[in-house]
CSV table of C-alpha atoms in Angstrom, one decimal:
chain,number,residue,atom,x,y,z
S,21,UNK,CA,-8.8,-8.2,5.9
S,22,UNK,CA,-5.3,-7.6,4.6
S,23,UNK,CA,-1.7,-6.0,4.0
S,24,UNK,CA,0.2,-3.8,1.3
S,25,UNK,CA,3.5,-2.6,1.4
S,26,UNK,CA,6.0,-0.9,-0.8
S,27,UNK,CA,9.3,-2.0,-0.3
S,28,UNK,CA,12.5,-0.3,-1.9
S,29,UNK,CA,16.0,-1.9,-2.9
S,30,UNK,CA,17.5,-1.3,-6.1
S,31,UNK,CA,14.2,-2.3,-7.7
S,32,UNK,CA,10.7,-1.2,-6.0
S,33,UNK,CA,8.4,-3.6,-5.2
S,34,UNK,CA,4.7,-3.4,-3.8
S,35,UNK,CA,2.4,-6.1,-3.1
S,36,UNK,CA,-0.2,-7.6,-0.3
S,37,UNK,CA,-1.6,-10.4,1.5
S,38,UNK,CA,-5.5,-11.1,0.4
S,39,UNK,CA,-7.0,-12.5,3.4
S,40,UNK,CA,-10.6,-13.5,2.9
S,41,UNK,CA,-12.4,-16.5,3.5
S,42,UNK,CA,-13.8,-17.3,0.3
S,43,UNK,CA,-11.9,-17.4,-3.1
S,44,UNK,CA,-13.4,-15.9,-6.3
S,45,UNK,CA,-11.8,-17.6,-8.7
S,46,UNK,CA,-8.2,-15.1,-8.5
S,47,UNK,CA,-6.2,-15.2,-11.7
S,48,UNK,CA,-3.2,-12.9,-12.7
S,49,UNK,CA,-4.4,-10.6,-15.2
S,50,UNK,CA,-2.7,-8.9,-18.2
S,51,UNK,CA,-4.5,-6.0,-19.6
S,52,UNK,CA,-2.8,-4.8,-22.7
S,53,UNK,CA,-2.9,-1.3,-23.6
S,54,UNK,CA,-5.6,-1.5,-26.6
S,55,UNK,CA,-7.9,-3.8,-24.8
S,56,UNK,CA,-11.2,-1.2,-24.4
S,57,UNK,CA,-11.8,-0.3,-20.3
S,58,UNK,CA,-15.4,0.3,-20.3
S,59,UNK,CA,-16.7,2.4,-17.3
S,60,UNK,CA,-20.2,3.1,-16.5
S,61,UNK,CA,-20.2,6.8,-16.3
S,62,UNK,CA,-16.8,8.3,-17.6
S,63,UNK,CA,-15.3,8.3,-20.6
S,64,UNK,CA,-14.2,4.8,-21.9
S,65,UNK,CA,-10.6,4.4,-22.2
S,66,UNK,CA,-10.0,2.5,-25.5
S,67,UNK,CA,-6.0,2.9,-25.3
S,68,UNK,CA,-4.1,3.1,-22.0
S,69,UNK,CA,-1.6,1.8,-20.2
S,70,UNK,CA,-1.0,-1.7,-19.8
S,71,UNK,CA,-1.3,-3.0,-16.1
S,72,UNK,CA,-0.6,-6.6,-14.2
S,73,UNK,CA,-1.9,-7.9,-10.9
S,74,UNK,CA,-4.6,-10.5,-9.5
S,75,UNK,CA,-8.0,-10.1,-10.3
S,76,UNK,CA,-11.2,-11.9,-9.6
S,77,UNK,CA,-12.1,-14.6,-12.2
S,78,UNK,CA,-16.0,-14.3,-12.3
S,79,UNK,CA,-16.3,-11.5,-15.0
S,80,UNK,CA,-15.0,-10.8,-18.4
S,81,UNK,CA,-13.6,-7.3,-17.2
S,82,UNK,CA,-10.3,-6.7,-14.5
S,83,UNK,CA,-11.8,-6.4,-11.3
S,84,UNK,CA,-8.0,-6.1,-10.0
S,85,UNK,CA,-7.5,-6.7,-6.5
S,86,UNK,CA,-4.1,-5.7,-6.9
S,87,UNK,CA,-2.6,-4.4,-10.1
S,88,UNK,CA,1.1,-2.4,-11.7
S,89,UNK,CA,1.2,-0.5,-14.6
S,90,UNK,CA,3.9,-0.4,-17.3
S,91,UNK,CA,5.0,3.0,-15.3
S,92,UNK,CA,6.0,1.1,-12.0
S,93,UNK,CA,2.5,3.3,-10.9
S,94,UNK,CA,0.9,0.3,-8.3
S,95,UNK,CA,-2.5,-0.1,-6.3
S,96,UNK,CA,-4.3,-2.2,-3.9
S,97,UNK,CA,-7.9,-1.8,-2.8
S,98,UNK,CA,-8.1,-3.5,1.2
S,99,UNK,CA,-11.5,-4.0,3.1
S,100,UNK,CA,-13.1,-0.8,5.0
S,101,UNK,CA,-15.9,-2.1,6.1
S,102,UNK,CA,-17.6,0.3,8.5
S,103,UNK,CA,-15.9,3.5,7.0
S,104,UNK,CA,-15.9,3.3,3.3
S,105,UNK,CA,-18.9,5.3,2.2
S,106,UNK,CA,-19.5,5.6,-1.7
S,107,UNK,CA,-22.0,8.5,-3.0
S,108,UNK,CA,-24.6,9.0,-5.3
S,109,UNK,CA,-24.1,10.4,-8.7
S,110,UNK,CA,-22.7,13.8,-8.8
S,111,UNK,CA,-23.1,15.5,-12.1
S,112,UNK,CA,-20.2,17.7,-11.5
S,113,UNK,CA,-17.8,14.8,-10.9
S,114,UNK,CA,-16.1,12.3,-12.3
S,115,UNK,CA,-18.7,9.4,-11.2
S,116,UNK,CA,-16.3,6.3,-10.8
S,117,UNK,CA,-17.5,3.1,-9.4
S,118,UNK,CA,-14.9,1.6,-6.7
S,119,UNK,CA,-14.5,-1.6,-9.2
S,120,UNK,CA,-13.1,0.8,-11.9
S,121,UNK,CA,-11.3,2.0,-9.8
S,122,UNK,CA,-7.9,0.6,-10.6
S,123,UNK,CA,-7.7,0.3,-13.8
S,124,UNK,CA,-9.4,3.9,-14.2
S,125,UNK,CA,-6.2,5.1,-12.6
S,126,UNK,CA,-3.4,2.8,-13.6
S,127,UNK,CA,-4.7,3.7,-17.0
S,128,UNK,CA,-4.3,7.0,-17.3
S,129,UNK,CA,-1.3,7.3,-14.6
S,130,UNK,CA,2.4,7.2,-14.3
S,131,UNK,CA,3.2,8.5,-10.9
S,132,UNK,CA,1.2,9.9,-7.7
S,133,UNK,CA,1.3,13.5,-8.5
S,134,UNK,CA,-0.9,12.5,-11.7
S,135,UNK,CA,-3.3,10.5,-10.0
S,136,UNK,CA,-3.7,13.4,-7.2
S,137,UNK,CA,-5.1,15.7,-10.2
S,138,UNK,CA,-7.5,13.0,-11.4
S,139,UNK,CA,-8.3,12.6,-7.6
S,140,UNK,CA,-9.2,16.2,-7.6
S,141,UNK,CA,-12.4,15.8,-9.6
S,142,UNK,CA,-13.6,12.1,-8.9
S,143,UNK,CA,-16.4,10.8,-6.7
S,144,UNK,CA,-16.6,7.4,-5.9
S,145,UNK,CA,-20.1,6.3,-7.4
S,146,UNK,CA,-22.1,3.3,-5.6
S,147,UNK,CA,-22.8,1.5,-8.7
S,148,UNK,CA,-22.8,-1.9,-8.6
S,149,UNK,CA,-20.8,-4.1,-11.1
S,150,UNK,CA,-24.0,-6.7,-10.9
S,151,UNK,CA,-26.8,-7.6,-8.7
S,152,UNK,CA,-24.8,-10.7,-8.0
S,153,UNK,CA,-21.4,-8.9,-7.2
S,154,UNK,CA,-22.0,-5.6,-5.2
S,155,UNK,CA,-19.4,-3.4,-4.0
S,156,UNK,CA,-17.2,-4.2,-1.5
S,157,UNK,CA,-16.4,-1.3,1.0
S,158,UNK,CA,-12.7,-0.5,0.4
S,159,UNK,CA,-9.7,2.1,0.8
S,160,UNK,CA,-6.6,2.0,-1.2
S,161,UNK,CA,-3.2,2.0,-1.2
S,162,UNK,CA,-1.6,3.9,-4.5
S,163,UNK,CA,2.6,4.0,-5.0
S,164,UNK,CA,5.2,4.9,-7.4
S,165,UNK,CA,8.6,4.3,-6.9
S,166,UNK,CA,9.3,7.5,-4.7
S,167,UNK,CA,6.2,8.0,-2.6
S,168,UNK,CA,2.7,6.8,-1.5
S,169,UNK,CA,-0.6,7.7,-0.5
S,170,UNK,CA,-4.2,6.3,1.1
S,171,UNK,CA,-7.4,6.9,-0.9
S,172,UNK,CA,-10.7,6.6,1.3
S,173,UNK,CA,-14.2,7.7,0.4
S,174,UNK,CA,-16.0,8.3,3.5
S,175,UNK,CA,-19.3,9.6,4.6
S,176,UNK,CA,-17.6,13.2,5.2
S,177,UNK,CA,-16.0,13.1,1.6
S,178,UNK,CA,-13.3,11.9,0.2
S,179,UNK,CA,-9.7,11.9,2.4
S,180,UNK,CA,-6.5,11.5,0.5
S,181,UNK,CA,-3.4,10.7,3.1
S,182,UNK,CA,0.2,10.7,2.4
S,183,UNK,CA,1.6,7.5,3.6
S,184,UNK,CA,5.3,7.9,4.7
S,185,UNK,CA,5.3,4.1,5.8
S,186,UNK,CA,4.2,2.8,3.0
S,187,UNK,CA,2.0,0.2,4.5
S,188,UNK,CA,-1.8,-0.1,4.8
S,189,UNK,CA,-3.9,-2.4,6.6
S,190,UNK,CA,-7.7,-2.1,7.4
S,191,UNK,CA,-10.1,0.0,9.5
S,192,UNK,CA,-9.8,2.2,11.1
S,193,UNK,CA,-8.8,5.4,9.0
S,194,UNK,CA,-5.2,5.7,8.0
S,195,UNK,CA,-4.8,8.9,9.8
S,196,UNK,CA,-5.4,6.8,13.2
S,197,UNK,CA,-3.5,4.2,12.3
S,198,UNK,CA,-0.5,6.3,11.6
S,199,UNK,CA,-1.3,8.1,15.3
S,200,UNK,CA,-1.0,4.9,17.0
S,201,UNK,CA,2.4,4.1,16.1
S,202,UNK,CA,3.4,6.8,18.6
S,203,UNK,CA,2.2,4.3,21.4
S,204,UNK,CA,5.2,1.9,19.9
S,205,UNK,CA,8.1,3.9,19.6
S,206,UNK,CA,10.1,2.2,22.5
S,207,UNK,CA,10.0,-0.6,20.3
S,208,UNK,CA,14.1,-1.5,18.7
S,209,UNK,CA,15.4,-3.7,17.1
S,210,UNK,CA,18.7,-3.7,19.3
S,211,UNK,CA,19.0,-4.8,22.9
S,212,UNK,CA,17.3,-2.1,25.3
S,213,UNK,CA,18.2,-0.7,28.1
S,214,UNK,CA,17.5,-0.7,31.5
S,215,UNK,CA,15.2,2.5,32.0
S,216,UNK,CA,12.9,0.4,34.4
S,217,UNK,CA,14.7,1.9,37.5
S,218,UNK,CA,18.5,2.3,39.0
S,219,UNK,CA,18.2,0.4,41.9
S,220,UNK,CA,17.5,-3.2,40.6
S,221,UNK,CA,19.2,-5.1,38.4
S,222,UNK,CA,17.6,-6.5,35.4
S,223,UNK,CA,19.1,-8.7,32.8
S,224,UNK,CA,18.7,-9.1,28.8
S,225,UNK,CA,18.1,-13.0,29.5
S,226,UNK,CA,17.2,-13.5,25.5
S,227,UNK,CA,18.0,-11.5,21.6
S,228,UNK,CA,15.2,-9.8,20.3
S,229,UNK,CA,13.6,-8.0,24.1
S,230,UNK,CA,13.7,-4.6,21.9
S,231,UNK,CA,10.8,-5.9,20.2
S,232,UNK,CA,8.6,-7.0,23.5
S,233,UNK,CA,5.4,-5.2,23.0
S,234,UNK,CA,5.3,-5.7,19.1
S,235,UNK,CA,1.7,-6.4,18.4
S,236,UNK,CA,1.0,-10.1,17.5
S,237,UNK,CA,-2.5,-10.5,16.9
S,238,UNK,CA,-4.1,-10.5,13.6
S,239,UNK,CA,-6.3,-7.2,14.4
S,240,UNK,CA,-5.9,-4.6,11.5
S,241,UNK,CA,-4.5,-2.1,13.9
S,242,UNK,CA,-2.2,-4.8,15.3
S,243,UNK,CA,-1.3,-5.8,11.7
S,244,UNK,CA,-0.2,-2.1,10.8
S,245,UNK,CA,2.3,-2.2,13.5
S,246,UNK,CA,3.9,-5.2,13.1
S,247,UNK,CA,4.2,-5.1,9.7
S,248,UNK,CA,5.3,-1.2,9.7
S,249,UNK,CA,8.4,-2.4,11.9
S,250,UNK,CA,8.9,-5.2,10.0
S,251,UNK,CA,9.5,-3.3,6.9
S,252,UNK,CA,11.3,-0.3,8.1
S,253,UNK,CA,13.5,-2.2,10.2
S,254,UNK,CA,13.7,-4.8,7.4
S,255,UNK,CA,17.7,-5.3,5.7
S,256,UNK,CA,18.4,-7.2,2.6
S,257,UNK,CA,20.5,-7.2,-0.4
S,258,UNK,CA,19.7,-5.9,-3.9
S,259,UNK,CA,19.6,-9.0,-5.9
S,260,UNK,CA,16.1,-9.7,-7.3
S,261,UNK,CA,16.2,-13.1,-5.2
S,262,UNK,CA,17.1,-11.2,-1.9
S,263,UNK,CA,14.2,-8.9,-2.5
S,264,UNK,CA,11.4,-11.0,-3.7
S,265,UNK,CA,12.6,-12.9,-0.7
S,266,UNK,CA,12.7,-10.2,2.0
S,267,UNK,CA,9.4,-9.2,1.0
S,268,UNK,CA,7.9,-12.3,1.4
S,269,UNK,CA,9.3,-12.4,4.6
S,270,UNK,CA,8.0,-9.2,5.7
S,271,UNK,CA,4.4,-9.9,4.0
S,272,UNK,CA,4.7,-13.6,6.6
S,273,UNK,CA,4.7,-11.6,10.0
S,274,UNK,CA,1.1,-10.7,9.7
S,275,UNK,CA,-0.4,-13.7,7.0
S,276,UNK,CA,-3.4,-15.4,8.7
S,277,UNK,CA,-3.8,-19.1,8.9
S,278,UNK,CA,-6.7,-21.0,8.6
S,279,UNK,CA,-8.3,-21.9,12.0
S,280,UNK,CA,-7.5,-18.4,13.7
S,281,UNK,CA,-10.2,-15.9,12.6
S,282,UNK,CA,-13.7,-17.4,12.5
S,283,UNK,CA,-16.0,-15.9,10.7
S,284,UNK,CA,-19.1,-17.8,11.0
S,285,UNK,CA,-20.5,-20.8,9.4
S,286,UNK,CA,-17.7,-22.9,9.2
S,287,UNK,CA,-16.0,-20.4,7.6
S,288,UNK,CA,-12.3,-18.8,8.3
S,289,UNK,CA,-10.4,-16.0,7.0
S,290,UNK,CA,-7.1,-16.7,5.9
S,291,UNK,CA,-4.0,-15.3,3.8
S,292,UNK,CA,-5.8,-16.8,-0.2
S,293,UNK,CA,-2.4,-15.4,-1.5
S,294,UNK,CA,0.6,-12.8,-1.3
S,295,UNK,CA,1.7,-10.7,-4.0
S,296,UNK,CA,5.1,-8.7,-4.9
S,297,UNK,CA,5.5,-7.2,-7.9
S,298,UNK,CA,8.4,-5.5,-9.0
S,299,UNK,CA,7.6,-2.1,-10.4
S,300,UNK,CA,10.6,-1.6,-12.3
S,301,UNK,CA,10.7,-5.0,-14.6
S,302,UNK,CA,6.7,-5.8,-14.6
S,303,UNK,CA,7.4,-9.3,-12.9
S,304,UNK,CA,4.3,-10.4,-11.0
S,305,UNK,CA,5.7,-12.9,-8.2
S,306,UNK,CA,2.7,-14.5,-5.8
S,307,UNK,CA,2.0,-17.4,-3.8
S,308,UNK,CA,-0.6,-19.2,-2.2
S,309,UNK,CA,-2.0,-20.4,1.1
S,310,UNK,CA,-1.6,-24.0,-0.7
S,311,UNK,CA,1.6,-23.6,-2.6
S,312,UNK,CA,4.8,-22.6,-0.8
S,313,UNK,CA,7.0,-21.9,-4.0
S,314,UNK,CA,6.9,-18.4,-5.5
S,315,UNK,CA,5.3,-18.2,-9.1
S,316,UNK,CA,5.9,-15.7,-11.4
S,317,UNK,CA,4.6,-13.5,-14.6
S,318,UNK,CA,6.0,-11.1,-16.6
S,319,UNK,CA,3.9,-9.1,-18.3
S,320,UNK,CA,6.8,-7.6,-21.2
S,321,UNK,CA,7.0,-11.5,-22.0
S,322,UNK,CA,2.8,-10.5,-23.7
S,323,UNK,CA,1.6,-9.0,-26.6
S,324,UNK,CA,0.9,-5.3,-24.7
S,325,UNK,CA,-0.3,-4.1,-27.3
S,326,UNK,CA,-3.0,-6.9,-27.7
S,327,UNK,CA,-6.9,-6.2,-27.4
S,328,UNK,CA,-7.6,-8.5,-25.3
S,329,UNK,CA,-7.3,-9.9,-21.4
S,330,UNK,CA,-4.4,-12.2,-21.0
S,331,UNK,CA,-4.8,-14.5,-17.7
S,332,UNK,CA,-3.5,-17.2,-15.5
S,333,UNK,CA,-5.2,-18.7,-12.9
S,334,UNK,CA,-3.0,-19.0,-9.6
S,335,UNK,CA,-1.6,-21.8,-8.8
S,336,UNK,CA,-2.8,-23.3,-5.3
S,337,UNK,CA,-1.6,-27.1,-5.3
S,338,UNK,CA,1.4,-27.3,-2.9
S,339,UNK,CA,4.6,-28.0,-5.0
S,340,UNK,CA,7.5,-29.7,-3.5
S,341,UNK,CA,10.8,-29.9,-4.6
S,342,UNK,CA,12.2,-33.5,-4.2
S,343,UNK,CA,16.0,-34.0,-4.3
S,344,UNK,CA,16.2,-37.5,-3.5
């Protein structure tokens, strides 16, 4: 399971926590604008635009997680399992399979509006990258800088939400999770009242009572909330530091930790890393569940106009700053 935001101070930023319980080998990926994006049933797209973000490191092809384009247009594919629904091949679609998904549309794409019309004409194809690696059923979340919306392919048809929160989490469908909000909106982040009743007295004993009833569980609805009042309650400065910073912060109130969600078979999800990348530079900042310290890459430091895959693999050994 897992969480994207957008986040907006003088830059824009948009990242996510991966939670999973097994690792794929994630590397930050570079693909430069004249490296050739195959696709399995629509057009090949042998220019494009370049794009950054994690991907998994088992193929030789961007199966982006996460990924920005050189537009500031971002997007994040999180688990659906139980709703996501891919079709068969319809001959008077677009056939796109979920793993080309990305790149298909950071691509060709510089803002929302322009994916919308792509959007128009696409079905989301079960085809398999391999036997080994089948699809994994997902919705996404897609930003610019000014808005964002949800993309999820279910067994009624495709739905394509605007997200005024900028945040998305897991199942259920976006639309509910937006609806459920309404069951939090006594929820401040200031000192509240007493509305319990006139005739007894009742006293603000501790800071922060605004926020009792703030979900703290690591459900997916749960998650949606807390991190949705995290973020829009959420104050920092402009500087870069500030908002690389604040974001991580924000990203923190719903990570997982090892031990807390078992999955079976010794097995536990937790938060593999975090992302924030900032839309408007093309810096890539992460960290892991191993390593504290923010890492970064910035993808105008490459060769975009390269023909080939340019990658890093995360760092996940703790590094400690000693200063004695």
């Amino acid at each position: 399971m897992c969480t994207s935001i957008t986040y907006t101070t003088k830059d824009h930023y948009f990242g996510r926590n991966f939670d999973y319980e097994i690792s794929y080998d994630e590397v930050v990926t570079i693909t430069p604008r004249n490296y050739s994006l195959d696709f399995r049933k629509v057009k090949n797209l042998d220019t494009h635009y370049a794009m950054i973000g994690i991907a998994a490191g088992i193929a030789d092809y961007p199966l982006y997680y996460d990924a920005t384009n050189e537009k500031g247009l971002s997007m994040a594919g999180l688990n659906f399992s139980g709703y996501a629904e891919y079709k068969e091949i319809q001959s008077e679609k677009d056939n796109v399979s979920p793993f080309e998904f990305i790149p298909w549309i950071l691509g060709q794409c510089s803002t929302v509006n322009e994916a919308k019309k792509l959007l128009e004409t696409i079905n989301l194809a079960a085809i398999n990258f391999s036997e080994d690696l089948p699809l994994s059923p997902l919705h996404w979340l897609l930003a610019d800088k000014e808005k964002s919306i949800v993309i999820e392919s279910m067994k009624d048809g495709l739905h394509i939400h605007d997200n005024p929160v900028g945040v998305l989490t897991n199942s259920p469908s976006f639309d509910y999770q937006l609806f459920n909000l309404n069951n939090y909106r006594v929820l401040s982040n200031k000192t509240p009242k007493n509305n319990f009743s006139n005739k007894v007295v009742l006293n603000a004993y501790s800071r922060g009572m605004g926020g009792i009833g703030l979900p703290g569980d690591l459900s997916s609805t749960s998650r949606f909330v807390k991190a949705t009042f995290t973020k829009l309650n959420s104050v920092s400065g402009d500087s870069e530091s500030e908002s690389i910073s604040q974001f991580f912060h924000i990203l923190g109130s719903v990570e997982q930790q090892k031990g807390l969600c078992d999955v079976g078979g010794g097995k536990y999800e937790y938060t593999i890393y975090s992302s924030c990348c900032n839309v408007d530079k093309g810096i890539y900042y992460y960290r892991t569940y191993e390593d504290s310290q923010i890492t970064a890459v910035d993808m105008n430091k490459e060769n975009l106009d390269s023909d080939k895959l340019i990658s890093y693999q995360i760092v996940e050994k703790q590094q400690i700053n000693y200063i004695n």
